[in-house]
Amino acid sequence: MNRSFSLFILGGTGDLAKKKLFPALSRLYAKGYLSGLDRVYSLARSKREDWEQVVCRLDAGFGKLCNFLPFDARDWNSYAELGKLIENLKGQELIFFLVLSPSRIQLRSNCAIAAGSRLACSAIWRVST
């Protein structure tokens, strides 16, 4: 990607983010495959400390791009804060990766059964501002 972009990971402190997404993104960034990446935003209900444990293990250059935003998909104030942040990113491409429980957001058609009877949802949206 040549254009400046920011990545938003909703569910950014969950197992998928900790074990797969952040390590993979860090390696891609270190190898120069994510040119144009301006910021990575982790949105989660978890505590900031949970997120910091993940980010502190990453490549220092990539880790500096990472930011935490408290976010509860059931709380409209979270969306208002996210909206303010997005307003400041005009001109950038925004990429959203959602890894949320179906009880948190209505994405039933994009859900799959994982690990026993637990449901997991993931979707990717790209938005140009």
CSV table of C-alpha atoms in Angstrom, one decimal:
chain,number,residue,atom,x,y,z
A,1,MET,CA,0.0,0.0,0.0
A,2,ASN,CA,1.4,3.4,-0.9
A,3,ARG,CA,-1.3,5.5,0.6
A,4,SER,CA,-1.2,6.2,4.4
A,5,PHE,CA,-3.5,3.9,6.3
A,6,SER,CA,-4.5,3.1,9.9
A,7,LEU,CA,-5.6,-0.3,11.2
A,8,PHE,CA,-8.3,-0.8,13.8
A,9,ILE,CA,-8.6,-4.1,15.6
A,10,LEU,CA,-11.8,-4.5,17.5
A,11,GLY,CA,-11.2,-7.2,20.1
A,12,GLY,CA,-7.6,-6.1,20.2
A,13,THR,CA,-6.7,-7.9,23.5
A,14,GLY,CA,-8.2,-11.2,22.7
A,15,ASP,CA,-6.4,-14.5,22.0
A,16,LEU,CA,-6.4,-14.0,18.2
A,17,ALA,CA,-4.9,-10.6,18.5
A,18,LYS,CA,-2.3,-11.7,21.1
A,19,LYS,CA,-1.2,-14.9,19.4
A,20,LYS,CA,-1.6,-14.3,15.7
A,21,LEU,CA,-2.5,-10.7,14.6
A,22,PHE,CA,0.0,-8.6,16.4
A,23,PRO,CA,3.0,-11.0,15.9
A,24,ALA,CA,2.2,-11.3,12.2
A,25,LEU,CA,1.7,-7.6,11.7
A,26,SER,CA,4.9,-6.9,13.6
A,27,ARG,CA,6.9,-9.3,11.3
A,28,LEU,CA,5.3,-7.8,8.1
A,29,TYR,CA,6.1,-4.3,9.3
A,30,ALA,CA,9.7,-5.3,10.1
A,31,LYS,CA,10.1,-6.7,6.5
A,32,GLY,CA,8.7,-3.5,5.0
A,33,TYR,CA,5.4,-5.0,3.7
A,34,LEU,CA,3.3,-2.4,5.5
A,35,SER,CA,4.6,0.8,4.0
A,36,GLY,CA,2.1,3.6,4.6
A,37,LEU,CA,1.0,2.2,8.0
A,38,ASP,CA,0.5,5.2,10.2
A,39,ARG,CA,-1.2,3.7,13.3
A,40,VAL,CA,-2.6,0.5,14.7
A,41,TYR,CA,-5.5,1.0,17.1
A,42,SER,CA,-6.5,-1.8,19.5
A,43,LEU,CA,-10.1,-1.4,20.7
A,44,ALA,CA,-11.1,-3.6,23.6
A,45,ARG,CA,-13.1,-3.9,26.8
A,46,SER,CA,-10.1,-5.3,28.6
A,47,LYS,CA,-7.7,-3.3,30.7
A,48,ARG,CA,-4.9,-1.3,29.0
A,49,GLU,CA,-2.4,-3.5,31.0
A,50,ASP,CA,-3.6,-6.6,29.1
A,51,TRP,CA,-2.9,-4.8,25.8
A,52,GLU,CA,0.5,-3.5,26.9
A,53,GLN,CA,1.7,-7.0,27.7
A,54,VAL,CA,1.1,-7.9,24.1
A,55,VAL,CA,2.6,-4.8,22.5
A,56,CYS,CA,5.7,-4.8,24.7
A,57,ARG,CA,6.8,-8.1,23.2
A,58,LEU,CA,6.7,-6.7,19.6
A,59,ASP,CA,9.3,-5.1,17.5
A,60,ALA,CA,10.0,-1.6,18.9
A,61,GLY,CA,9.3,0.2,15.6
A,62,PHE,CA,6.0,-1.5,15.2
A,63,GLY,CA,5.1,-1.1,18.9
A,64,LYS,CA,5.4,2.7,18.6
A,65,LEU,CA,2.6,2.7,16.1
A,66,CYS,CA,0.2,0.9,18.4
A,67,ASN,CA,-2.4,2.7,20.5
A,68,PHE,CA,-5.1,1.4,22.9
A,69,LEU,CA,-8.7,2.7,22.9
A,70,PRO,CA,-11.1,1.4,25.5
A,71,PHE,CA,-14.2,0.2,23.6
A,72,ASP,CA,-17.4,-1.6,24.5
A,73,ALA,CA,-19.5,-2.5,21.5
A,74,ARG,CA,-22.7,-2.1,23.7
A,75,ASP,CA,-21.8,1.4,24.8
A,76,TRP,CA,-22.7,4.3,22.5
A,77,ASN,CA,-20.1,6.5,24.1
A,78,SER,CA,-17.4,4.1,22.8
A,79,TYR,CA,-18.7,4.8,19.2
A,80,ALA,CA,-18.7,8.5,19.9
A,81,GLU,CA,-15.0,8.3,20.9
A,82,LEU,CA,-14.2,6.2,17.9
A,83,GLY,CA,-16.0,8.7,15.7
A,84,LYS,CA,-13.9,11.6,17.1
A,85,LEU,CA,-10.7,9.6,16.4
A,86,ILE,CA,-11.8,8.8,12.8
A,87,GLU,CA,-12.6,12.4,12.1
A,88,ASN,CA,-8.9,13.2,12.8
A,89,LEU,CA,-7.8,10.7,10.2
A,90,LYS,CA,-9.4,12.2,7.1
A,91,GLY,CA,-7.4,11.4,4.0
A,92,GLN,CA,-6.2,8.1,5.3
A,93,GLU,CA,-7.5,4.7,4.4
A,94,LEU,CA,-9.0,3.0,7.4
A,95,ILE,CA,-9.0,-0.8,7.8
A,96,PHE,CA,-11.2,-2.4,10.4
A,97,PHE,CA,-10.7,-6.0,11.6
A,98,LEU,CA,-13.4,-7.2,13.9
A,99,VAL,CA,-12.9,-10.2,16.2
A,100,LEU,CA,-15.9,-9.9,18.5
A,101,SER,CA,-18.2,-12.3,20.2
A,102,PRO,CA,-21.7,-12.4,18.6
A,103,SER,CA,-23.1,-11.2,21.9
A,104,ARG,CA,-21.2,-8.0,21.5
A,105,ILE,CA,-22.2,-7.1,17.9
A,106,GLN,CA,-24.8,-8.4,15.4
A,107,LEU,CA,-22.7,-10.2,12.8
A,108,ARG,CA,-24.5,-13.5,12.9
A,109,SER,CA,-24.0,-14.2,9.2
A,110,ASN,CA,-20.2,-13.9,9.6
A,111,CYS,CA,-20.0,-16.1,12.6
A,112,ALA,CA,-18.5,-19.6,12.8
A,113,ILE,CA,-18.5,-22.2,15.5
A,114,ALA,CA,-15.1,-22.5,17.1
A,115,ALA,CA,-13.7,-24.6,20.0
A,116,GLY,CA,-16.7,-26.5,21.2
A,117,SER,CA,-19.9,-24.6,21.1
A,118,ARG,CA,-18.4,-21.1,21.3
A,119,LEU,CA,-19.1,-18.8,18.4
A,120,ALA,CA,-16.5,-16.4,17.0
A,121,CYS,CA,-17.0,-13.6,14.5
A,122,SER,CA,-14.5,-12.0,12.3
A,123,ALA,CA,-14.8,-9.5,9.4
A,124,ILE,CA,-12.7,-7.0,7.6
A,125,TRP,CA,-13.9,-3.6,6.4
A,126,ARG,CA,-11.9,-1.1,4.4
A,127,VAL,CA,-13.1,2.5,4.5
A,128,SER,CA,-11.6,5.4,2.5
A,129,THR,CA,-12.0,8.8,4.2
